[in-house]
PDB file of C-alpha atoms in Angstrom:
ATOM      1  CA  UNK N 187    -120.305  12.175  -4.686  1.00  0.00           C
ATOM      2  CA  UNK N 188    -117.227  10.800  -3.134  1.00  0.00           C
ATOM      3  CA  UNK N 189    -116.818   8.285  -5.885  1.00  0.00           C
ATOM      4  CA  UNK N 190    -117.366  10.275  -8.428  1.00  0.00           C
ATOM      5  CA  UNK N 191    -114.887  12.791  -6.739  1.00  0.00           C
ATOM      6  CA  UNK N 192    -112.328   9.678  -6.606  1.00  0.00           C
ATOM      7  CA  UNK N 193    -112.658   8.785 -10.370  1.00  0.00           C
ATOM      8  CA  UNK N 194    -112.387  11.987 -11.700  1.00  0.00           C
ATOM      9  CA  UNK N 195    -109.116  12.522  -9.716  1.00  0.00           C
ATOM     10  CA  UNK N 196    -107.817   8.984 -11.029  1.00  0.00           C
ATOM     11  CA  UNK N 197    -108.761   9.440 -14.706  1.00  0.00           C
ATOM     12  CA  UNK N 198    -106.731  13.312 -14.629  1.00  0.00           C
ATOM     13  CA  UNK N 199    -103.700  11.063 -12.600  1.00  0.00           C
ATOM     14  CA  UNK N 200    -103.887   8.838 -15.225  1.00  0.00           C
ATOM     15  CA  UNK N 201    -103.488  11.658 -17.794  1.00  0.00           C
ATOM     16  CA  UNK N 202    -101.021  13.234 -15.930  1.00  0.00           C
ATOM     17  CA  UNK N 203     -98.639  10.495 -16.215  1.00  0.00           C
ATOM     18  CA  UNK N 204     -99.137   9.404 -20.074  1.00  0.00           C
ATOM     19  CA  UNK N 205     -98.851  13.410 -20.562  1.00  0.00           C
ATOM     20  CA  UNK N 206     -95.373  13.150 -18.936  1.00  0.00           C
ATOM     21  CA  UNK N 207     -94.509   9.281 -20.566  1.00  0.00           C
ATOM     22  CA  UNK N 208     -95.055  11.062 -23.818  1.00  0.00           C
ATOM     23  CA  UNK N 209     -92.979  13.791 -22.731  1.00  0.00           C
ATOM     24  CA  UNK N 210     -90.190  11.345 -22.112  1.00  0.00           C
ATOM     25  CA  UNK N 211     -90.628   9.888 -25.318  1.00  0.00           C
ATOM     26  CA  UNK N 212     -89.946  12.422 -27.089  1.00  0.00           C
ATOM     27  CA  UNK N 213     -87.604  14.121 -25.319  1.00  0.00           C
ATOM     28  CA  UNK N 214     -85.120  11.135 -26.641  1.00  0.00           C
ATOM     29  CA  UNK N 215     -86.175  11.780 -30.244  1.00  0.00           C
ATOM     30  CA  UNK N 216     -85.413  15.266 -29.916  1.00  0.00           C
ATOM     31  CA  UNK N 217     -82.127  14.175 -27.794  1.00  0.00           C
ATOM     32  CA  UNK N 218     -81.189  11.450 -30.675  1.00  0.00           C
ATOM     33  CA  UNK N 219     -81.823  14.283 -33.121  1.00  0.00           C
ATOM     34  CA  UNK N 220     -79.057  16.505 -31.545  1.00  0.00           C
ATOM     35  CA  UNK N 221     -76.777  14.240 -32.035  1.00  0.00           C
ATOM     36  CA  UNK N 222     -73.750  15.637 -34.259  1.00  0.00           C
ATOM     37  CA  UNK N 223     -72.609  12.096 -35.456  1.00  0.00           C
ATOM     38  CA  UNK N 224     -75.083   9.026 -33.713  1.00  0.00           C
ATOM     39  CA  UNK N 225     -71.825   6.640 -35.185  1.00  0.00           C
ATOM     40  CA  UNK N 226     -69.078   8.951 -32.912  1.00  0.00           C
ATOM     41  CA  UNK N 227     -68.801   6.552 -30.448  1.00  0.00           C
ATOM     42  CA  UNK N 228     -68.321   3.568 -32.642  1.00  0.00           C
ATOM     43  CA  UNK N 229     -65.150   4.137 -34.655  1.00  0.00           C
ATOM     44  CA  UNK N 230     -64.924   0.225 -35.444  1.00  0.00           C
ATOM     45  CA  UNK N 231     -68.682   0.471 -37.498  1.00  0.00           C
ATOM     46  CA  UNK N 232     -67.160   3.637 -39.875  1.00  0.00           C
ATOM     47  CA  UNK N 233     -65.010   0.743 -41.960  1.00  0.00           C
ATOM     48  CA  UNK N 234     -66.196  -1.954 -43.978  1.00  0.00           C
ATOM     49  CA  UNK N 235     -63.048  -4.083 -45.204  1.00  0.00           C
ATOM     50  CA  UNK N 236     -64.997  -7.329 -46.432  1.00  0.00           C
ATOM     51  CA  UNK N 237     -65.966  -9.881 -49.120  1.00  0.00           C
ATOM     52  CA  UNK N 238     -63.722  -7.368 -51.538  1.00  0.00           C
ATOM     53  CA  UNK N 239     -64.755  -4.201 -50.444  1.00  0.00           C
ATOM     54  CA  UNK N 240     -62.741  -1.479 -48.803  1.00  0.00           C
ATOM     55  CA  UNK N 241     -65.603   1.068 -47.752  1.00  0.00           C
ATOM     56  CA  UNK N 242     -65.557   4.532 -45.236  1.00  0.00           C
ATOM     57  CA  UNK N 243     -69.272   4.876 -43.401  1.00  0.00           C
ATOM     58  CA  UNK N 244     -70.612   7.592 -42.423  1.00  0.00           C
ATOM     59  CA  UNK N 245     -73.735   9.366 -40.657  1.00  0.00           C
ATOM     60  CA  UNK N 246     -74.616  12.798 -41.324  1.00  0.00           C
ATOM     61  CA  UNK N 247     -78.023  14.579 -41.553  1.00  0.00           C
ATOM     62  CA  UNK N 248     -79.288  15.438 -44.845  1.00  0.00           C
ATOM     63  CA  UNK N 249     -78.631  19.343 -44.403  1.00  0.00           C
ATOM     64  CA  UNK N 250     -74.799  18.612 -44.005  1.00  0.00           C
ATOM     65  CA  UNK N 251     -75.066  16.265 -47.560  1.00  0.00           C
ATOM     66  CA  UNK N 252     -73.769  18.026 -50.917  1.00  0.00           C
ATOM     67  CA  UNK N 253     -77.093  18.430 -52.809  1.00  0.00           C
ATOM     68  CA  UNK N 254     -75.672  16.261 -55.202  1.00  0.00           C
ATOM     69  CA  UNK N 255     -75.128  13.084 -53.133  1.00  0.00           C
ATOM     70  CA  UNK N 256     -78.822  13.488 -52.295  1.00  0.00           C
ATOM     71  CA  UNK N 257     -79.892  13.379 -55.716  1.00  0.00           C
ATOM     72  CA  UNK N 258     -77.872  10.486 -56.205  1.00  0.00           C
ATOM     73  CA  UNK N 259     -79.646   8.440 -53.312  1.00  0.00           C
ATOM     74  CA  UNK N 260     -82.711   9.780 -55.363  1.00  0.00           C
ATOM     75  CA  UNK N 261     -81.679   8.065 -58.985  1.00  0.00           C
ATOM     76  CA  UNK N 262     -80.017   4.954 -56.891  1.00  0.00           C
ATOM     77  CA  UNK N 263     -83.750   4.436 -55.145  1.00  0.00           C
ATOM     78  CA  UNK N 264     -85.662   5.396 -58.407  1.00  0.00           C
ATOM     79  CA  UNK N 265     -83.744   2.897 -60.565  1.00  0.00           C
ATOM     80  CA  UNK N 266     -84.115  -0.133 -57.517  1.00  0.00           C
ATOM     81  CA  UNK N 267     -87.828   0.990 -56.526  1.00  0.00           C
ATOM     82  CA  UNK N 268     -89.748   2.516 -59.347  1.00  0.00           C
ATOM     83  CA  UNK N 269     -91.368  -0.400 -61.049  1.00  0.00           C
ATOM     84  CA  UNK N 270     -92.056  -2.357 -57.068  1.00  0.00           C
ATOM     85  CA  UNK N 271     -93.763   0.764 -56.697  1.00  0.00           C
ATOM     86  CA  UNK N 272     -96.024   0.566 -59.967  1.00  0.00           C
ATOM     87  CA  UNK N 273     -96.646  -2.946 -59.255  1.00  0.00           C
ATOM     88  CA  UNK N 274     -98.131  -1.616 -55.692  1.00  0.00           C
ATOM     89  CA  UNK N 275    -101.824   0.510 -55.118  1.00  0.00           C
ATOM     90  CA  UNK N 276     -99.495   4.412 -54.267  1.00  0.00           C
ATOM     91  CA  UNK N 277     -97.814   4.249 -58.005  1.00  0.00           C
ATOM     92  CA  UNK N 278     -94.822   6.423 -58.034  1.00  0.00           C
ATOM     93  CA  UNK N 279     -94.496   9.485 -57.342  1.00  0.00           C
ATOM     94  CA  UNK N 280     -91.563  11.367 -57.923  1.00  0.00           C
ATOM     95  CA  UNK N 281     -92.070  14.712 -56.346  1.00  0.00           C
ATOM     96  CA  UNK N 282     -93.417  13.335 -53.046  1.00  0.00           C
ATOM     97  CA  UNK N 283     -90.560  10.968 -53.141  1.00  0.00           C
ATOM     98  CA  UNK N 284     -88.093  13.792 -53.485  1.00  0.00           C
ATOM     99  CA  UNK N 285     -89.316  15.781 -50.831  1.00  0.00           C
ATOM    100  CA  UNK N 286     -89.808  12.812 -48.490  1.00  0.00           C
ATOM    101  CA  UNK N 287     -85.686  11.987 -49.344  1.00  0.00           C
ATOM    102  CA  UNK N 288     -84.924  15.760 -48.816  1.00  0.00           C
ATOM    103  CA  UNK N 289     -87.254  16.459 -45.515  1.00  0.00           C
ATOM    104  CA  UNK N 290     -85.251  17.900 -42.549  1.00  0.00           C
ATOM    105  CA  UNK N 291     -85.678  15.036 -39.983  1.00  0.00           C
ATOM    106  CA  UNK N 292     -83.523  12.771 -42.406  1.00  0.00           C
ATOM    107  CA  UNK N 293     -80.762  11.080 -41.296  1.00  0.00           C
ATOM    108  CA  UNK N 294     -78.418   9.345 -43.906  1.00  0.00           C
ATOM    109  CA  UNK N 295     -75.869   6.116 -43.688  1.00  0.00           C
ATOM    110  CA  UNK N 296     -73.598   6.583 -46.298  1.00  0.00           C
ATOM    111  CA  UNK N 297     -70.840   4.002 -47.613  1.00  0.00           C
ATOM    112  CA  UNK N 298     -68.027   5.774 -49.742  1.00  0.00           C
ATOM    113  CA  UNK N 299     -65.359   3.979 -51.540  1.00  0.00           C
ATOM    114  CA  UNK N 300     -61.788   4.984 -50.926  1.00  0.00           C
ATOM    115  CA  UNK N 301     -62.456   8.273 -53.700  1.00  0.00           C
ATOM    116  CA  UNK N 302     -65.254   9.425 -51.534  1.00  0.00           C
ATOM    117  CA  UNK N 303     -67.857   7.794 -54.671  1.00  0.00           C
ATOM    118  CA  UNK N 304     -71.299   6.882 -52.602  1.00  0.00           C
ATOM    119  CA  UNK N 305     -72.075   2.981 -53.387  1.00  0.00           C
ATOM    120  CA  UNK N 306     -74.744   2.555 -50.746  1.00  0.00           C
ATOM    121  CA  UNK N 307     -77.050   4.417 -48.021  1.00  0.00           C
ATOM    122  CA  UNK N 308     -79.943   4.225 -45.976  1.00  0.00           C
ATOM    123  CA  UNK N 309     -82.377   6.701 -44.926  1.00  0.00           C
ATOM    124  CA  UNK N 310     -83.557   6.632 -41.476  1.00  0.00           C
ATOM    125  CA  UNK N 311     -85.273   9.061 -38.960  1.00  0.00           C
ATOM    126  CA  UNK N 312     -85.413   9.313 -35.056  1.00  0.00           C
ATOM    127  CA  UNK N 313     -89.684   9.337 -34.605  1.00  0.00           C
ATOM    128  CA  UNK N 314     -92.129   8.648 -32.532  1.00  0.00           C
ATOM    129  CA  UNK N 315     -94.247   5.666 -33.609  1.00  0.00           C
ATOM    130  CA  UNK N 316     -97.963   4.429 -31.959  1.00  0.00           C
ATOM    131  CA  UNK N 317     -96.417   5.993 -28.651  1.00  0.00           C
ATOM    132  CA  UNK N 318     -92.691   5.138 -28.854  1.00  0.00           C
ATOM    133  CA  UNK N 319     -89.585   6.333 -29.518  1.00  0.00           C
ATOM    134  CA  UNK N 320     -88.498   4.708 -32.807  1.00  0.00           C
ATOM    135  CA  UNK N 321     -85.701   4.584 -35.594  1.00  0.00           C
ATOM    136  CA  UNK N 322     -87.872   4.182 -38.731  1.00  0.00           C
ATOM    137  CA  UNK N 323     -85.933   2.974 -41.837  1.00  0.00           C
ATOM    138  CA  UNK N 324     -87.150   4.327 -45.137  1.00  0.00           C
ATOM    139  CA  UNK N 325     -84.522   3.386 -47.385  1.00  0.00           C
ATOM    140  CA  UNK N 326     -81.576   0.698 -48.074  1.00  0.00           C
ATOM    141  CA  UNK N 327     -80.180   1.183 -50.972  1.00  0.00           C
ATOM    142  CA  UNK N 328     -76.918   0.033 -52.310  1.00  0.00           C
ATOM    143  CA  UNK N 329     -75.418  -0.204 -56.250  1.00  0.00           C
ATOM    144  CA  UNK N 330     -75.725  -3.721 -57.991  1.00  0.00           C
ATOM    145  CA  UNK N 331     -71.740  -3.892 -57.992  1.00  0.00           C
ATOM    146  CA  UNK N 332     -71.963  -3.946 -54.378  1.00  0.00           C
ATOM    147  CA  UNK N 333     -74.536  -6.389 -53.524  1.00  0.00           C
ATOM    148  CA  UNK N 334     -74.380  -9.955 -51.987  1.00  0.00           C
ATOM    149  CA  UNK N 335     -71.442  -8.655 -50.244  1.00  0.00           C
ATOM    150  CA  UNK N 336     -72.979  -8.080 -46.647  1.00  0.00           C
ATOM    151  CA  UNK N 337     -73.026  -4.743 -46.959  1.00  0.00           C
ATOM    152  CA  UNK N 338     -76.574  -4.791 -46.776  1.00  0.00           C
ATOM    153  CA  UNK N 339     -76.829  -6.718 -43.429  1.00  0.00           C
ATOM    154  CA  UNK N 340     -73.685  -4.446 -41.891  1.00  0.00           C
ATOM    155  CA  UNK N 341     -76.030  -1.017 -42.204  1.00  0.00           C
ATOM    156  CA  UNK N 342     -78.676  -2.503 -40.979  1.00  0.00           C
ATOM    157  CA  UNK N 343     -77.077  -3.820 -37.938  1.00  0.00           C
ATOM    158  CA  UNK N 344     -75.771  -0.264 -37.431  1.00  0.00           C
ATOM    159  CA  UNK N 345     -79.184   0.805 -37.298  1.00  0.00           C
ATOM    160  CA  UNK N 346     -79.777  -1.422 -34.505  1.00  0.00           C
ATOM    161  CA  UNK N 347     -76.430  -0.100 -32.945  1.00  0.00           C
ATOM    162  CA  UNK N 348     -78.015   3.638 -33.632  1.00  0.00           C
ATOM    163  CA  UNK N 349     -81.217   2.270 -31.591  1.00  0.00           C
ATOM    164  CA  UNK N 350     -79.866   0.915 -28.975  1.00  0.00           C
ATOM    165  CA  UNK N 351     -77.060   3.500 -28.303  1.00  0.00           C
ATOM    166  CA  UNK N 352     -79.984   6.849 -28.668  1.00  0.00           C
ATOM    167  CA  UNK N 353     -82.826   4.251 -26.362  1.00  0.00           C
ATOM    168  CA  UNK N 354     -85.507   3.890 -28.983  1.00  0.00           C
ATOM    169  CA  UNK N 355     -87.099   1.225 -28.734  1.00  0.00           C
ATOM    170  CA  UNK N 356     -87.374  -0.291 -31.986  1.00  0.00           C
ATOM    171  CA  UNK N 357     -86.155   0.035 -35.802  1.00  0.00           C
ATOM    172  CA  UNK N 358     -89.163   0.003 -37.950  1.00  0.00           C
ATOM    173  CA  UNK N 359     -89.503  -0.524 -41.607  1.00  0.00           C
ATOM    174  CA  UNK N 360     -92.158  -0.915 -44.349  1.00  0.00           C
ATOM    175  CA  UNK N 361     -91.463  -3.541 -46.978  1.00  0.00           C
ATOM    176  CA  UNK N 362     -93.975  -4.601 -50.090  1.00  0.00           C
ATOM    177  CA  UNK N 363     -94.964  -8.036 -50.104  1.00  0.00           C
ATOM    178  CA  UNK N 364     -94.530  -8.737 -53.605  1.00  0.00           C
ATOM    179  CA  UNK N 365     -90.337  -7.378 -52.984  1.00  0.00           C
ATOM    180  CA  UNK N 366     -90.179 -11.467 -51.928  1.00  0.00           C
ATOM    181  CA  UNK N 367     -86.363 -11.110 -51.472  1.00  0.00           C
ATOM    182  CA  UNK N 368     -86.542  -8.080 -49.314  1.00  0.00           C
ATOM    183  CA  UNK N 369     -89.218  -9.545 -47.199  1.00  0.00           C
ATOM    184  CA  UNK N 370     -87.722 -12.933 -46.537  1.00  0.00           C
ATOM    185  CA  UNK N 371     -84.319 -10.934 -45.795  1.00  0.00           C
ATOM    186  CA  UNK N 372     -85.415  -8.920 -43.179  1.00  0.00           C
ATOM    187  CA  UNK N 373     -87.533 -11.529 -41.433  1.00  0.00           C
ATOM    188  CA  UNK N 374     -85.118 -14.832 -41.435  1.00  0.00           C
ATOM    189  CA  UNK N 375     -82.378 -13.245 -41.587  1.00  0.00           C
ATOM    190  CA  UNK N 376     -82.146 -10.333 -39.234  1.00  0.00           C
ATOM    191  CA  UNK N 377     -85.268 -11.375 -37.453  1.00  0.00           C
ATOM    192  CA  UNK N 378     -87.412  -8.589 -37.730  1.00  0.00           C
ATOM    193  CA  UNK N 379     -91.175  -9.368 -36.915  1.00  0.00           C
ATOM    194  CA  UNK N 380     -94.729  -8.184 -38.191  1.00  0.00           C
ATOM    195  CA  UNK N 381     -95.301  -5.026 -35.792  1.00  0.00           C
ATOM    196  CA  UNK N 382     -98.540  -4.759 -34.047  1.00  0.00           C
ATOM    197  CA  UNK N 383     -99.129  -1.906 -36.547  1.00  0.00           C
ATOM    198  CA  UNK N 384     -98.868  -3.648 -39.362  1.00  0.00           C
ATOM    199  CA  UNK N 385    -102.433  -3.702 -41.831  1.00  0.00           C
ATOM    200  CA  UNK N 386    -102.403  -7.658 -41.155  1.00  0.00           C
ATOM    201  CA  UNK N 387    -102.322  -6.824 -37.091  1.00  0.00           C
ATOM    202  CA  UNK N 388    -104.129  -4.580 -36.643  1.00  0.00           C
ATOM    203  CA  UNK N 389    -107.118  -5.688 -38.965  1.00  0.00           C
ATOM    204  CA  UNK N 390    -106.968  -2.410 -41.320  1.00  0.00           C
ATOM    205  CA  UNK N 391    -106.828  -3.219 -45.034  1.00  0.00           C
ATOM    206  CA  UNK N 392    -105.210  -7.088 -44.449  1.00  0.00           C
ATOM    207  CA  UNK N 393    -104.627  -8.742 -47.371  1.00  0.00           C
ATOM    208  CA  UNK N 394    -105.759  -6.039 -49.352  1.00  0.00           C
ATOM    209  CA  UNK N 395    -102.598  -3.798 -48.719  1.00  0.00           C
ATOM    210  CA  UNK N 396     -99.201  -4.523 -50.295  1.00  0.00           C
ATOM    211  CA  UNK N 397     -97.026  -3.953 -47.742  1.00  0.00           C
ATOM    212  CA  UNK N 398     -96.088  -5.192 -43.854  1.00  0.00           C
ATOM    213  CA  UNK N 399     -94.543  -3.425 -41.195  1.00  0.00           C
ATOM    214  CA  UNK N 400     -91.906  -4.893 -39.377  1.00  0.00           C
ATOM    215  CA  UNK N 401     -89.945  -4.060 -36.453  1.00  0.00           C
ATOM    216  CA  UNK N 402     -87.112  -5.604 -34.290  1.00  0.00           C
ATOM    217  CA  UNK N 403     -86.918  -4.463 -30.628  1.00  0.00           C
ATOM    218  CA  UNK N 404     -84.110  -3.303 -29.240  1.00  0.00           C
ATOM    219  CA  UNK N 405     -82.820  -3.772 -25.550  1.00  0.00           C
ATOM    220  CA  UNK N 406     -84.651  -0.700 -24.239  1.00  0.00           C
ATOM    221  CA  UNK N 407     -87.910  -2.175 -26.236  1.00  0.00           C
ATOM    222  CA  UNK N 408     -87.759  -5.633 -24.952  1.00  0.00           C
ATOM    223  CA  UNK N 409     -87.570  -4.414 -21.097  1.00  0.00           C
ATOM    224  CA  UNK N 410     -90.435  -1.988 -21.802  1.00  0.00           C
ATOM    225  CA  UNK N 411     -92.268  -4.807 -23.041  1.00  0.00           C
ATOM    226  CA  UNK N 412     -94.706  -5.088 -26.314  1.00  0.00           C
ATOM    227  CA  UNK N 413     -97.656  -2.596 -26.527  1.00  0.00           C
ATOM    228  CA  UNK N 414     -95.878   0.527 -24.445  1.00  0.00           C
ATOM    229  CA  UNK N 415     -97.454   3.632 -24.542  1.00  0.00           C
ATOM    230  CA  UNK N 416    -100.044   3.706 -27.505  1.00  0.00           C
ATOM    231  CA  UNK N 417    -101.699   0.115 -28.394  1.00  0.00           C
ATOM    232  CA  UNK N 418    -102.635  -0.486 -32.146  1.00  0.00           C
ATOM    233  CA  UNK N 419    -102.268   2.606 -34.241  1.00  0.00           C
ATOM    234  CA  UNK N 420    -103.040   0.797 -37.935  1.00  0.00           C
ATOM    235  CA  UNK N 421     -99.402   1.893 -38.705  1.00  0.00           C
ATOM    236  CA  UNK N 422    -100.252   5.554 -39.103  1.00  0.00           C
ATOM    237  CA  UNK N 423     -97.667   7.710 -37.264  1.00  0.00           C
ATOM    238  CA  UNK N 424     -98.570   9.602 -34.315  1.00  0.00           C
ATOM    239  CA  UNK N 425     -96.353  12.530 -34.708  1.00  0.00           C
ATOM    240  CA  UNK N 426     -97.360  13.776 -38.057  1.00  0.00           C
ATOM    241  CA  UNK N 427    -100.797  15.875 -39.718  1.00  0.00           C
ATOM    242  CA  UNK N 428    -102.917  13.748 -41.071  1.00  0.00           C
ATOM    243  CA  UNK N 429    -102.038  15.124 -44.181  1.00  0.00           C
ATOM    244  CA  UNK N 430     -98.673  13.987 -44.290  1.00  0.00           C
ATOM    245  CA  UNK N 431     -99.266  10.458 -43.434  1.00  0.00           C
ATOM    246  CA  UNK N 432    -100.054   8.455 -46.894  1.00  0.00           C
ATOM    247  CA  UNK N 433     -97.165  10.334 -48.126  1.00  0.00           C
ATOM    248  CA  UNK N 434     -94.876   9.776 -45.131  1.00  0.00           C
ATOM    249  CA  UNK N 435     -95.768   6.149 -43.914  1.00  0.00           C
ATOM    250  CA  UNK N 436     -96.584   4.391 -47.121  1.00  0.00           C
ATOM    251  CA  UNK N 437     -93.990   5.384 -48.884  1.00  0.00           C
ATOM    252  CA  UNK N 438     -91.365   3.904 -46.605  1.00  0.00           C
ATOM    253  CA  UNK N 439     -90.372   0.838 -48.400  1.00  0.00           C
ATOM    254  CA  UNK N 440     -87.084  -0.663 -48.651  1.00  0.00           C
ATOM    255  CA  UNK N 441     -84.066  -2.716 -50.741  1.00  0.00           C
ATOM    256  CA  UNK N 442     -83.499  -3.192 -54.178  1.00  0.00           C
ATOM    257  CA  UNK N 443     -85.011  -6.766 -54.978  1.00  0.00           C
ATOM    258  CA  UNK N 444     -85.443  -7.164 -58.853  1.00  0.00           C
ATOM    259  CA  UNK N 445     -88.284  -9.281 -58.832  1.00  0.00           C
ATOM    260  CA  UNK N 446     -86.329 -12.436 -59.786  1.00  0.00           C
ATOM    261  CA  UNK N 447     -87.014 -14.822 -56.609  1.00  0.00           C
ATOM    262  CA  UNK N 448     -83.599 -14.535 -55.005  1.00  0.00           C
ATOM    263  CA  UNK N 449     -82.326 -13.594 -51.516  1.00  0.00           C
ATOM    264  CA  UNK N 450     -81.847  -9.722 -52.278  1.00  0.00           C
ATOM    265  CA  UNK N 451     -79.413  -9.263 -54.328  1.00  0.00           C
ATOM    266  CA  UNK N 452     -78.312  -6.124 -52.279  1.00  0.00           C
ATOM    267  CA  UNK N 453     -76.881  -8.166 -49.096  1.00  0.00           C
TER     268      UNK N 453
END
């Protein structure tokens, strides 16, 4: 009886203290997400004066964008996605990609030229992934006039900057594997790994799926250690219905490669 009385207290200790890890988890999401301006603090990352390009930065949510910048990260990622997307198993889908662009957890980097003219963004959110607190990229984007420039490489390292400034642990993205450029960008040059989510990880679909997950840790991450908080979760995120999460999670993919073997032309 004793025993028994001893396990059961142990197993609702042990549920107890995930209940409050979670707690804490996403009590920095919903901090990060209260942020008025994430880039505030970092005055030097709101200028890009490089390689021939003279660009403001910004980071607003997507309430406080004119409707019609929004639609213009739409056509920019239609015209640099739609046929990766046809080549892929999802197909595209135009509606569900609008609404994804336009949902009220969005978070947009913006790069203006000196007449306020967008030229590049990227689409991010503050979530909670497989148990941690995450900044998952859904979109890079930038105009072909722009690319090969490093502009590319600059937002994503503000992204990291974003991370590591709001604790998350992580930046997460989805890439296809046939977007060869995109994939070879993100991991040799900025080091991002296959995440323990990924299909190919975590033993759902494998080879069979067209995209990989990857992730780079950030500071908080690293001292946390791998595996914190929720194990292998087949890359399906934890903080959404079930219904949302074809549309949500596989339909995070990233940069415009054109499919002609090159580093992406984007960065």
């Amino acid at each position: 009886m004793g025993r028994k009385s001893n396990r059961a207290k142990e197993k609702k200790q042990r549920r107890l203290e995930e209940r409050a890890a979670m707690d804490a988890v996403c009590a920095k999401v919903e901090a990060a997400n209260k942020l008025e301006d994430p880039l505030a603090a970092f005055p030097v990352f709101k200028k890009y004066d490089r390689n021939g390009l003279n660009l403001h930065i910004e980071c607003k949510r997507v309430s406080s964008l004119n409707p019609s910048t929004v639609e213009w990260a739409y056509e920019l990622t239609r015209a640099n996605m739609q046929s990766l997307y046809e080549q892929s198993e999802w197909g595209w889908k135009e509606r569900e990609k609008r609404e994804e662009m336009k949902d009220e957890r969005a978070w947009y980097l913006l790069a203006h030229e000196a007449d306020s003219t967008p030229i590049a963004f990227s689409h991010f959110r503050f979530d909670v992934e497989c148990g941690e607190e995450v900044l998952y990229c859904y979109e890079v984007q930038l105009e072909s006039r722009v690319r090969r420039k490093g502009l590319g490489k600059f937002l994503i390292q503000i992204l990291q900057l974003i991370a590591n400034s709001t604790q998350m642990r992580k930046v997460m993205l989805t890439v296809f594997k046939h977007n060869h450029g995109a994939y070879q960008f993100f991991r040799e040059a900025l080091q991002f790994e296959i995440d323990e989510t990924s299909p190919s990880m975590s033993g759902c679909c494998g080879d069979d799926c067209s995209y990989e997950i990857l992730s780079r840790r950030t500071k908080f991450g690293e001292a946390a250690g791998h595996g914190h908080g929720g194990g292998h979760c087949g890359g399906v995120r934890t903080s959404i219905s079930s219904r949302d999460r074809h549309r949500v999670t596989l339909t995070s993919k990233y940069v415009d490669w054109k499919g002609n073997g090159r580093l992406v032309d984007a960065f």
